[in-house]
Amino acid sequence: MSSHLKSNVIPPSRQREVPRTGMTWIGQSMKRVEDPRILSGKGGYIDDVAVPGMAHAAMVSSPHAHARIVSIDTSKAKALPGVIGVYTGEDLATVADPCPSFAAPPITQHAISVGKVRHVGEVVAAVVAEDRYIAEDAAELVEVEWEILPPNVDLEVAAAAAGDALLHPDDRDSNVALDESFSFGDVDQHFAEAHTVVKRRLRWQRSSAQAIETCGVVAQFDPFKGGYTIHSNSNFYNFIPFVIGGSLRVSPGELRIIPVLTGGSFGSKVFNHKIIILTAGLARLAGVPVKYIEDRLEHFTNSDSHGSDRLYDAELAMAEDGTFTSLRFTVMDDYGAYLQFGVGTHGNAMAQVTGPYQIQSFGMRVMAVLTNKTQQGPYRGFGSEVTNWVMERMVDAAAEELGRDPVALREQNMIQPDQFPYMIPTGNIYDSGNFQKVLEEAKTMFDFDGWRSKARAMRAKGRCVGVGLATCMERSVYGPTEWWSLNNKETPGFTLTSTPEGITVRLDPSGKMFVTLNSPMVGNSPETVVAQILAERLTIAPEDIVFNYSDSQSGFNGVGPQGSRFTAMIAGACVSASIKLEEKLKRFGAHMLQRRPEDVELRNGAVAVKGLKDQEKAFGEIALTSSFFRLSFPDGEEFDSGIETTAVYDHPLSTDPAEDRSHLGIFYPIVGHICHIVAVEVDPGTGKVEILDYTAVHDNGTMVNPRTLAGQVWGGTANGIGTTLSEVFEYDEDGQFTNPNFAEFAMPTANEMPRNFKLGHVETPSPYTEYGIKGGGEGGRLGAPSALTSAIEDALSDRGVKIASLPVTPPILRGLIRDAEQAATG
Amino acid sequence: MTGNQFTEGGTNMTKVSFKVTVNGRAREATVPPRMLLSDFIRQELSLPGTHVGCEHGVCGSCNVIVDGQAVRSCLMFAVQVEGSEITTVEGLTQGDALHPIQQAFWEEHGLQCGFCTPGMLATAQELLAQNPDPTDDEIREAISGNLCRCTGYEFIISAIRSAAVKLRETDTETTPQPV
Amino acid sequence: MKPSAFSYECPNDLQAALALLASDGDTRILAGGQSLVPMMNYRLAQPERLIDINRLSELDYIRDDGGVIAIGALARHAAIKSSDLIKEHFPIVAEAYDWIAHAAVRNRGTLCGNLCHADAASEMPAIMQILEAELVLLKVGTSRVIAAQDFFLGTYETAIAADEILTEVRIPKPAAGTGWGFEEVAMRRGDYAWCTVVATLRISDGKIAAPRIAMAGVNDCAARLRDAEAALTEQTPGASLFDAVADTVADAATPAESSAGSAAYKRDLIRALLPRVLNDAVTRAT
Ligand SMILES: Cc1cc2nc3c(=O)[nH]c(=O)nc-3n(C[C@H](O)[C@H](O)[C@H](O)COP(=O)(O)OP(=O)(O)OC[C@H]3O[C@@H](n4cnc5c(N)ncnc54)[C@H](O)[C@@H]3O)c2cc1C
Ligand code: FES
Ligand code: FES
């Protein structure tokens, strides 16, 4: 281990439930608990919420990328019948302060802009009216006088801009909001000693999750009961009151956030703080409950959830035999107009930046550039999807320059099964894995060698067929240091280190088990996994469990589904709750059976005497007795009525970043591994790519529900296919966002998905989480872009086409082919 | 159809009254002509199962069955359905039981967040009424006008394939009304 | 994203519709609504009055009129796509419909509405021109017939007057032995075309006869490629001829730079698609 990592000591495992085979519920593809109510149309999404007296909001959005607001005339809009109020940024500022910012030092963002606008779609005024139609009528009547400022569109130009082109002259004297350099290990020395250094400039362009449901809020303000009641489809409802209370000038306790079923997130609804502050502020100003649901255009242009938009200058150092020694890069990231989460997406990428390979050191300069675009937020992968692609691009480039087989080069450099836990140069660890097994499995399923020779033969006949393979990491169970560890050491910001997940479990006298979750359902399967885990641990039937969700006042400690954390974290909470509940059940049950607690065990939903067949008390009977027949039990508080417990689980394995940032500590240690292999055919005349065959093998540790995991892999792969082949946000030179709609921002339909998708699993359980569970919510998008890019490059290898930028839409790919053709003919 | 003058949004507009049958129930309504069918179903009829994802005709989450055909409810005005029969996802459920297509979506994990699901169900319902034994490619083509961001479509295709089997196996008498 | 207010008329017969259309005001016809309503939801279109023609059942037909197939204004894309008459006489139309929107949109959208909308990237305007369709335009008291090739004037621009309804499209049945080709590149199937090339031709004595070619998605509206047709007439089909013709068409194209790819890309698509379309047409000609 490199000496810079010596201080980063791996804590002991807190695992209580060891992985084992032959479990009753864990590992079953049980039908989802959540589905019947959703399938029957009774899910209850944000736009289904209606409260008495509710009015509707519509926004006046900026048509300009960068402009000063000279004046706003709302008089015509206010005069329209049905309009309750029209509010500008100044009006909102009377009840709300700027949005919270994780950038350190912060960058000011108002939910309704004050003074100037910084991207197309930014809100300049809001209308509250009796219905949305009228609100939109009035929004059209608001007159704004603008003074146009120079738009920042290109990230390199923006980085050098000054004067009127500065986005936030009050907060920063440059559009580069953060510029930090790191060296983890002996980077300079490794590069100095390298036999070969491969260099590439790589570009990853902007897109976003675009869940089919947009973000929305229903907010009420009651000055007498002291606070806000807010329905929101945020992922993070138990956490945000603390973050936004200040903005809304109430204590966090005066914010009651009620979750709803959420129509997809993929990161895009992680916080949603701006829309909550906006709608809540409007409700307070208008004096009526207000509903605001983004329409699709607003979701594209103002939802603050654009994905990574990066330019890398990357270098990989190697020894003569192809052994990787060091990786370094400079990365500029176009964050758009604000920096809500600092450079958390780069912090995230530090979890697995060196991929599945043994690389001794890593160095980075990261620059967060502000431009006149909608700001970034999380999108499935949270930045690691980009570094996975960069790493795999660099390995393919190395193979090419060394004249080596790309798969053999990967195998040569891979971390070996006996090296876990393996600490990478940044300080994060990989808890466990068997990358070789995943690779072998994938190659076999795909018939990799067969396909490679088939593709070669087809290329010999003039067809552009190729095969690509990627071996990538899928970190899971995030720790929050990623949000701030790359901030300047002197101004680290809010150095949060907790990501707890809690659960409340109550055994009802009816025999039902009531479970309260503290994180919402966003398309993952929280109820299903909890049902399976509790059923496993407590020997009950999953159908006897009834779910509900706390609100932010009744619940506690929920961080939500993100960072592929929920299943592993809630499993921990379930185990903690089960331990407490088991003890209570045994105490009560043993008393009813006239035995000692140590003589009884849990068996099929009953407390049963060890070794005796018919001596048992069903949980329901115990709950009933303990709830209604107090005198059947001895005095003493250990027999207080009811069988109920609340439990919380903290991150299973994390350490602090080093003070001097020589390493970043352990923060994302539960790693999965994935191998994607794909065969494609390119139509060289049109640049269209057809996927001929696709195999993905994922190792996400112990699988709770193989089918729901498969659903995540497929969905993520579909996202990755879109990211690679068709999805990109286009901005013209004026900063106009030219394709913010579903017709032109082309997300894959069923027609674009591979016909022949094979999915395999390897299970390497984690030694740190309960049952060995790892997260698996992001993997598809973490692997597909790399594999597809390689396949396309392979298909066009005879034409000398190199891919250094994503996406490769047909026009872009055809452009690369055209350039290569022209280069070949001189 | 009758009209009565009223003032809406500052313009003189005529609200329109009409009759429509929704999920087997006769309804009467008086709405401004510009009210989209999707909003009418969700707000006036309080049937929130029909979802709105884009309001420009691309995502298909607003698909409902009007007179036997799946249509985009965000691209119709409510007043246009006078005299029509509409089925929404709420009408698919048969009493306490899920419709075989819903059941198949459940068994095959054809949904994650469920937001696209009502539209997918309407599309599947139309497809299977027209083609009781579709190939996978026909299913793919049929649902290609419905965007799902969660599933990657694979399990939706399995669900519709399985629903086709269920529907073919069901006794004709208990088969739900062909749409 | 809600439409602005309008008043609504829903006449029950064509005469009533024409009469309403004759009165002044900012009026639009509402057919399938699959192009108009999205534009209204975005408030890109804000008509004061809509005349809904969906109750004019007299216009809902696909009819064999001897030498022509007549398609009424209320014939939906879906009905045309699955019509046996269409499949028999104009397989290119049935094929092209696989590329036009999706089932639920085709259930409502109409061919006539599609032609009146005249999106530059729309397929049917090109196909109707090579099939030499005629469009019947009615207004109170008079009617006129206009050739498809004269109907399309520019992006969203046609020869129809504000008080006219396109009531019928009349497509002459093709001569026996006519072959056809259709190729399209779009991001996804069902999206508007980045480039569509369509052709019909016959082969007589081994030579190309009566070639008709049109293109959409490239220039500001779909149009016949007359020069290319002339260059092919009475020529022996072959790869080098097709490539040469494609080069000429590509060089003459005037594509706008757009998010759907650069002008160079559009020219490349012409070079790629035109020879394929001609090959298919030759192969299908008997
Ligand atoms: C998701 C989606 C994808 C689509 N993809 C494609 C595609 O790939 N290719 C394609 O070509 N189209 C596509 N369309 C458009 C579709 O084909 C429309 O149906 C068509 O363009 C308009 O027909 P309509 O009947 O719906 O007309 P409407 O939307 O009702 O009307 C369109 C215009 O024509 C006028 N009009 C309509 N009928 C008449 C008439 N009889 N006489 C005079 N004026 C009339 C209207 O006033 C309006 O201005 C797509 C639409 C959607 C929603
Ligand atoms: S909401 Fe109607 S198609 Fe998207
Ligand atoms: S299940 Fe979420 S969009 Fe389809």
Coordinates of N, CA and C in Angstrom, one line a residue, chain C residues 70-231:
Chain C
A70 N -59.6 7.4 -53.6 CA -60.0 8.7 -53.0 C -59.9 8.6 -51.5
I71 N -59.2 9.5 -50.8 CA -59.1 9.4 -49.4 C -59.7 10.7 -48.8
G72 N -60.7 10.5 -47.9 CA -61.4 11.7 -47.4 C -60.7 12.3 -46.2
A73 N -61.1 13.5 -45.9 CA -60.4 14.3 -44.9 C -60.4 13.7 -43.5
L74 N -61.4 12.8 -43.3 CA -61.4 12.2 -41.9 C -60.8 10.8 -41.9
A75 N -60.2 10.4 -43.0 CA -59.5 9.1 -43.0 C -58.3 9.2 -42.1
R76 N -58.2 8.4 -41.1 CA -57.1 8.5 -40.1 C -55.9 7.7 -40.7
H77 N -54.7 8.1 -40.2 CA -53.5 7.4 -40.6 C -53.7 5.9 -40.4
A78 N -54.2 5.5 -39.3 CA -54.3 4.1 -39.0 C -55.2 3.4 -40.0
A79 N -56.3 4.0 -40.4 CA -57.2 3.4 -41.3 C -56.5 3.2 -42.7
I80 N -55.8 4.2 -43.1 CA -55.1 4.2 -44.4 C -54.0 3.1 -44.3
K81 N -53.3 3.1 -43.2 CA -52.2 2.1 -43.1 C -52.7 0.7 -43.2
S82 N -53.8 0.4 -42.7 CA -54.3 -1.0 -42.7 C -55.3 -1.3 -43.8
S83 N -55.5 -0.3 -44.7 CA -56.5 -0.5 -45.7 C -56.0 -1.4 -46.8
D84 N -56.8 -2.4 -47.2 CA -56.4 -3.3 -48.2 C -56.2 -2.6 -49.6
L85 N -57.1 -1.7 -49.8 CA -57.0 -0.9 -51.1 C -55.6 -0.2 -51.2
I86 N -55.2 0.4 -50.1 CA -53.9 1.1 -50.0 C -52.8 0.1 -50.2
K87 N -52.9 -1.0 -49.5 CA -51.8 -2.0 -49.5 C -51.7 -2.5 -51.0
E88 N -52.8 -2.7 -51.6 CA -52.8 -3.3 -53.0 C -52.2 -2.3 -53.9
H89 N -52.6 -1.0 -53.9 CA -52.2 -0.1 -54.9 C -51.0 0.7 -54.5
F90 N -50.8 1.0 -53.3 CA -49.7 1.9 -52.9 C -49.0 1.4 -51.7
P91 N -48.3 0.2 -51.9 CA -47.6 -0.4 -50.8 C -46.6 0.6 -50.1
I92 N -46.2 1.6 -50.9 CA -45.2 2.6 -50.3 C -45.9 3.4 -49.2
V93 N -47.2 3.6 -49.3 CA -47.9 4.4 -48.3 C -47.9 3.5 -47.0
A94 N -48.3 2.3 -47.2 CA -48.4 1.4 -46.0 C -47.0 1.3 -45.3
E95 N -46.0 1.1 -46.1 CA -44.6 1.0 -45.6 C -44.2 2.3 -44.9
A96 N -44.5 3.4 -45.5 CA -44.1 4.7 -44.9 C -44.7 4.9 -43.6
Y97 N -46.0 4.4 -43.4 CA -46.7 4.7 -42.2 C -46.0 4.0 -41.0
D98 N -45.2 3.0 -41.2 CA -44.4 2.4 -40.1 C -43.4 3.5 -39.6
W99 N -43.1 4.5 -40.3 CA -42.2 5.5 -39.9 C -42.8 6.8 -39.5
I100 N -44.2 6.8 -39.5 CA -44.8 8.1 -39.2 C -45.5 7.9 -37.8
A101 N -45.0 8.6 -36.8 CA -45.5 8.6 -35.5 C -45.7 7.2 -34.9
H102 N -46.7 7.0 -34.1 CA -46.9 5.7 -33.4 C -48.4 5.5 -33.4
A103 N -48.8 4.3 -33.0 CA -50.2 3.8 -33.2 C -51.2 4.8 -32.6
A104 N -51.0 5.3 -31.4 CA -52.0 6.1 -30.8 C -52.1 7.5 -31.6
V105 N -51.0 7.9 -32.1 CA -51.1 9.2 -32.9 C -51.7 8.9 -34.2
R106 N -51.4 7.8 -34.8 CA -52.0 7.4 -36.1 C -53.5 7.2 -36.0
N107 N -54.0 6.8 -34.8 CA -55.4 6.6 -34.6 C -56.2 7.8 -34.7
R108 N -55.6 9.0 -34.5 CA -56.3 10.2 -34.6 C -55.9 11.0 -35.8
G109 N -54.6 11.1 -36.1 CA -54.1 11.9 -37.2 C -54.7 11.5 -38.5
T110 N -54.8 12.5 -39.4 CA -55.4 12.3 -40.7 C -54.3 12.6 -41.8
L111 N -54.5 12.0 -42.9 CA -53.6 12.3 -44.0 C -53.8 13.8 -44.5
C112 N -55.0 14.2 -44.6 CA -55.3 15.6 -45.0 C -54.7 16.6 -44.1
G113 N -54.9 16.3 -42.8 CA -54.3 17.2 -41.8 C -52.8 17.2 -41.9
N114 N -52.2 16.1 -42.1 CA -50.8 16.0 -42.3 C -50.2 16.8 -43.5
L115 N -51.0 16.7 -44.6 CA -50.6 17.5 -45.8 C -50.7 19.0 -45.5
C116 N -51.8 19.4 -44.9 CA -52.0 20.8 -44.6 C -51.0 21.3 -43.6
H117 N -50.6 20.5 -42.7 CA -49.6 20.9 -41.7 C -48.3 21.2 -42.4
A118 N -47.9 20.4 -43.4 CA -46.8 20.6 -44.3 C -45.5 20.9 -43.5
D119 N -45.2 20.0 -42.6 CA -43.9 20.0 -42.0 C -42.9 19.6 -43.0
A120 N -41.7 20.2 -43.0 CA -40.7 20.0 -44.0 C -40.2 18.6 -43.9
A121 N -40.3 18.0 -42.7 CA -39.7 16.7 -42.5 C -40.8 15.6 -42.5
S122 N -41.9 15.9 -43.1 CA -43.0 14.9 -43.1 C -42.9 14.1 -44.3
E123 N -43.3 12.8 -44.2 CA -43.1 11.9 -45.3 C -44.2 12.0 -46.4
M124 N -45.5 12.1 -46.0 CA -46.6 12.0 -46.9 C -46.5 13.1 -48.0
P125 N -46.1 14.3 -47.7 CA -46.0 15.3 -48.8 C -45.1 14.9 -49.9
A126 N -44.0 14.2 -49.6 CA -43.1 13.7 -50.6 C -43.8 12.5 -51.4
I127 N -44.4 11.6 -50.6 CA -45.0 10.5 -51.3 C -46.2 10.9 -52.2
M128 N -47.0 11.8 -51.7 CA -48.2 12.2 -52.5 C -47.7 12.9 -53.8
Q129 N -46.5 13.5 -53.8 CA -46.0 14.1 -55.0 C -45.5 13.1 -56.0
I130 N -44.9 12.0 -55.6 CA -44.4 11.0 -56.6 C -45.6 10.2 -57.0
L131 N -46.7 10.1 -56.2 CA -47.8 9.3 -56.7 C -48.7 10.2 -57.5
E132 N -48.3 11.5 -57.7 CA -49.1 12.5 -58.5 C -50.5 12.6 -58.0
A133 N -50.7 12.7 -56.7 CA -52.0 12.8 -56.1 C -52.6 14.2 -56.4
E134 N -53.9 14.3 -56.4 CA -54.6 15.6 -56.6 C -55.3 15.9 -55.3
L135 N -55.3 17.1 -54.9 CA -56.0 17.5 -53.7 C -57.2 18.3 -54.0
V136 N -58.3 17.9 -53.4 CA -59.6 18.6 -53.6 C -59.8 19.7 -52.5
L137 N -59.9 20.9 -52.9 CA -60.1 22.0 -51.9 C -61.5 22.6 -52.1
L138 N -62.2 22.7 -51.0 CA -63.6 23.2 -51.1 C -63.7 24.5 -50.2
K139 N -64.5 25.4 -50.8 CA -64.9 26.5 -49.9 C -66.4 26.7 -50.3
V140 N -67.0 27.6 -49.6 CA -68.4 27.8 -49.9 C -68.6 28.1 -51.3
G141 N -69.4 27.3 -52.0 CA -69.8 27.6 -53.4 C -68.8 27.1 -54.4
T142 N -67.5 26.9 -54.1 CA -66.6 26.4 -55.2 C -65.7 25.3 -54.7
S143 N -65.1 24.6 -55.6 CA -64.1 23.7 -55.3 C -63.0 23.8 -56.3
R144 N -61.8 23.4 -56.0 CA -60.7 23.4 -57.0 C -59.9 22.2 -56.7
V145 N -59.2 21.8 -57.7 CA -58.3 20.6 -57.5 C -56.9 21.1 -57.8
I146 N -56.0 20.7 -56.9 CA -54.6 21.1 -57.1 C -53.7 19.9 -57.1
A147 N -52.7 19.9 -57.9 CA -51.7 18.8 -57.9 C -50.9 18.9 -56.7
A148 N -50.6 17.7 -56.1 CA -49.8 17.7 -54.9 C -48.5 18.5 -55.0
Q149 N -47.9 18.4 -56.2 CA -46.6 19.1 -56.4 C -46.7 20.6 -56.4
D150 N -48.0 21.1 -56.6 CA -48.1 22.6 -56.5 C -48.6 23.0 -55.1
F151 N -48.9 22.1 -54.3 CA -49.5 22.4 -53.0 C -48.5 22.9 -51.9
F152 N -47.3 22.3 -52.0 CA -46.4 22.6 -50.9 C -45.5 23.8 -51.3
L153 N -45.6 24.8 -50.5 CA -44.8 26.1 -50.8 C -43.6 26.3 -49.9
G154 N -43.6 25.8 -48.8 CA -42.5 26.0 -47.9 C -42.8 25.3 -46.6
T155 N -42.0 25.5 -45.6 CA -42.2 24.9 -44.3 C -43.5 25.4 -43.7
Y156 N -44.4 24.6 -43.3 CA -45.8 24.9 -42.8 C -46.5 25.8 -43.8
E157 N -46.2 25.8 -45.0 CA -46.8 26.7 -46.0 C -47.4 25.9 -47.2
T158 N -48.7 26.1 -47.4 CA -49.3 25.4 -48.6 C -50.1 26.4 -49.4
A159 N -50.7 25.9 -50.4 CA -51.5 26.7 -51.3 C -52.9 26.8 -50.9
I160 N -53.3 26.3 -49.7 CA -54.6 26.3 -49.3 C -55.0 27.7 -48.7
A161 N -56.2 28.1 -49.0 CA -56.6 29.4 -48.5 C -57.3 29.3 -47.2
A162 N -57.4 30.4 -46.4 CA -57.9 30.3 -45.0 C -59.4 29.8 -45.0
D163 N -60.1 30.0 -46.1 CA -61.5 29.5 -46.0 C -61.7 28.2 -46.8
E164 N -60.7 27.5 -47.0 CA -60.8 26.2 -47.7 C -60.6 25.0 -46.8
I165 N -61.2 23.9 -47.2 CA -61.0 22.7 -46.5 C -60.4 21.7 -47.6
L166 N -59.4 21.0 -47.2 CA -58.9 19.9 -48.0 C -59.8 18.7 -47.7
T167 N -60.7 18.4 -48.7 CA -61.7 17.4 -48.4 C -61.2 16.0 -48.9
E168 N -60.4 16.0 -49.9 CA -60.1 14.7 -50.4 C -58.7 14.7 -51.1
V169 N -58.1 13.5 -51.0 CA -56.9 13.3 -51.7 C -57.2 12.2 -52.8
R170 N -56.8 12.5 -54.0 CA -57.1 11.5 -55.1 C -55.8 11.0 -55.6
I171 N -55.6 9.7 -55.5 CA -54.3 9.2 -55.9 C -54.5 8.2 -57.1
P172 N -54.0 8.5 -58.2 CA -54.2 7.6 -59.4 C -53.5 6.3 -59.2
K173 N -54.1 5.2 -59.6 CA -53.5 3.9 -59.4 C -52.3 3.9 -60.3
P174 N -51.2 3.3 -59.8 CA -50.0 3.3 -60.6 C -50.1 2.3 -61.8
A175 N -49.3 2.6 -62.8 CA -49.2 1.7 -63.9 C -48.7 0.3 -63.5
A176 N -49.2 -0.7 -64.1 CA -48.7 -2.1 -63.8 C -47.2 -2.1 -63.8
G177 N -46.7 -2.9 -62.9 CA -45.2 -3.1 -63.0 C -44.4 -2.0 -62.3
T178 N -45.1 -1.0 -61.7 CA -44.3 0.1 -61.1 C -43.6 -0.4 -59.8
G179 N -42.3 -0.1 -59.7 CA -41.6 -0.5 -58.5 C -41.5 0.8 -57.6
W180 N -41.2 0.5 -56.4 CA -41.1 1.7 -55.4 C -40.0 1.5 -54.4
G181 N -39.5 2.6 -53.9 CA -38.5 2.5 -52.8 C -38.8 3.6 -51.8
F182 N -38.5 3.3 -50.6 CA -38.7 4.2 -49.5 C -37.6 4.0 -48.5
E183 N -36.9 5.1 -48.2 CA -35.8 5.0 -47.2 C -35.9 6.3 -46.3
E184 N -35.7 6.0 -45.0 CA -35.7 7.2 -44.1 C -34.6 7.0 -43.0
V185 N -34.1 8.1 -42.7 CA -33.2 8.2 -41.4 C -33.8 9.2 -40.5
A186 N -34.1 8.7 -39.3 CA -34.6 9.6 -38.2 C -33.9 9.1 -37.0
M187 N -34.0 9.9 -35.9 CA -33.3 9.4 -34.7 C -33.9 8.1 -34.3
R188 N -35.2 8.1 -34.1 CA -36.0 6.9 -33.8 C -37.0 6.7 -34.8
R189 N -37.4 5.4 -35.0 CA -38.5 5.2 -35.9 C -39.8 5.9 -35.3
G190 N -40.5 6.6 -36.1 CA -41.7 7.4 -35.6 C -41.4 8.8 -35.5
D191 N -40.1 9.2 -35.4 CA -39.8 10.6 -35.4 C -39.9 11.2 -36.8
Y192 N -40.0 12.5 -36.8 CA -39.9 13.2 -38.1 C -38.5 12.9 -38.8
A193 N -38.6 12.9 -40.1 CA -37.4 12.4 -40.8 C -36.3 13.4 -40.8
W194 N -35.0 13.0 -40.7 CA -33.9 13.8 -41.0 C -33.7 13.8 -42.5
C195 N -34.1 12.7 -43.1 CA -34.1 12.6 -44.6 C -34.9 11.4 -45.0
T196 N -35.9 11.7 -45.9 CA -36.7 10.6 -46.5 C -36.5 10.8 -48.0
V197 N -36.2 9.7 -48.6 CA -36.2 9.7 -50.1 C -37.2 8.6 -50.6
V198 N -38.0 9.0 -51.5 CA -39.0 8.0 -52.0 C -39.0 8.1 -53.6
A199 N -39.3 6.9 -54.2 CA -39.3 6.9 -55.6 C -40.2 5.8 -56.1
T200 N -40.7 6.0 -57.3 CA -41.4 4.9 -58.1 C -40.8 5.0 -59.5
L201 N -40.8 3.9 -60.1 CA -40.3 3.8 -61.5 C -40.8 2.5 -62.2
R202 N -40.6 2.5 -63.5 CA -40.9 1.2 -64.2 C -39.6 0.9 -64.9
I203 N -39.6 -0.4 -65.3 CA -38.5 -0.8 -66.2 C -39.1 -1.3 -67.5
S204 N -38.6 -0.7 -68.5 CA -39.1 -1.1 -69.8 C -37.8 -1.3 -70.7
D205 N -37.8 -2.5 -71.2 CA -36.6 -3.0 -72.0 C -35.3 -2.7 -71.3
G206 N -35.4 -3.0 -70.0 CA -34.1 -2.9 -69.2 C -33.8 -1.5 -68.9
K207 N -34.6 -0.5 -69.3 CA -34.3 0.9 -69.0 C -35.3 1.5 -68.0
I208 N -34.9 2.5 -67.3 CA -35.8 3.1 -66.4 C -36.8 4.0 -67.1
A209 N -38.1 3.8 -66.7 CA -39.1 4.6 -67.3 C -39.9 5.3 -66.3
A210 N -40.4 6.5 -66.5 CA -41.2 7.3 -65.6 C -40.7 7.3 -64.2
P211 N -39.5 7.6 -64.0 CA -39.0 7.7 -62.6 C -39.6 9.0 -61.9
R212 N -40.1 8.8 -60.7 CA -40.5 9.9 -59.9 C -39.8 9.8 -58.6
I213 N -39.2 10.8 -58.2 CA -38.4 10.8 -57.0 C -38.7 12.1 -56.2
A214 N -38.8 11.9 -54.9 CA -39.0 13.1 -54.0 C -38.3 12.9 -52.7
M215 N -38.1 14.0 -52.1 CA -37.3 14.0 -50.9 C -37.9 14.9 -49.8
A216 N -37.8 14.5 -48.6 CA -38.3 15.4 -47.5 C -37.3 15.4 -46.4
G217 N -37.4 16.5 -45.6 CA -36.5 16.6 -44.4 C -35.2 17.3 -44.6
V218 N -35.0 17.7 -45.9 CA -33.7 18.3 -46.2 C -34.0 19.8 -46.6
N219 N -34.7 20.0 -47.6 CA -35.0 21.4 -48.0 C -36.2 22.0 -47.2
D220 N -36.6 23.2 -47.6 CA -37.7 23.8 -46.7 C -39.0 23.1 -47.0
C221 N -39.2 22.4 -48.1 CA -40.4 21.6 -48.1 C -40.1 20.4 -49.1
A222 N -41.0 19.4 -48.9 CA -40.8 18.2 -49.8 C -41.0 18.6 -51.2
A223 N -40.2 18.0 -52.1 CA -40.4 18.3 -53.5 C -39.9 17.2 -54.4
R224 N -40.4 17.2 -55.6 CA -39.9 16.3 -56.6 C -38.5 16.6 -57.0
L225 N -37.7 15.6 -57.4 CA -36.3 15.9 -57.9 C -36.3 15.7 -59.4
R226 N -36.8 16.8 -60.0 CA -37.0 16.7 -61.5 C -35.7 16.4 -62.3
D227 N -34.6 17.1 -61.8 CA -33.4 16.9 -62.6 C -32.9 15.4 -62.4
A228 N -33.0 14.9 -61.3 CA -32.6 13.5 -61.1 C -33.5 12.6 -61.9
E229 N -34.8 12.9 -62.0 CA -35.7 12.0 -62.8 C -35.3 12.1 -64.2
A230 N -34.9 13.3 -64.7 CA -34.5 13.4 -66.1 C -33.2 12.6 -66.4
A231 N -32.3 12.7 -65.4 CA -31.1 12.0 -65.5 C -31.2 10.5 -65.6

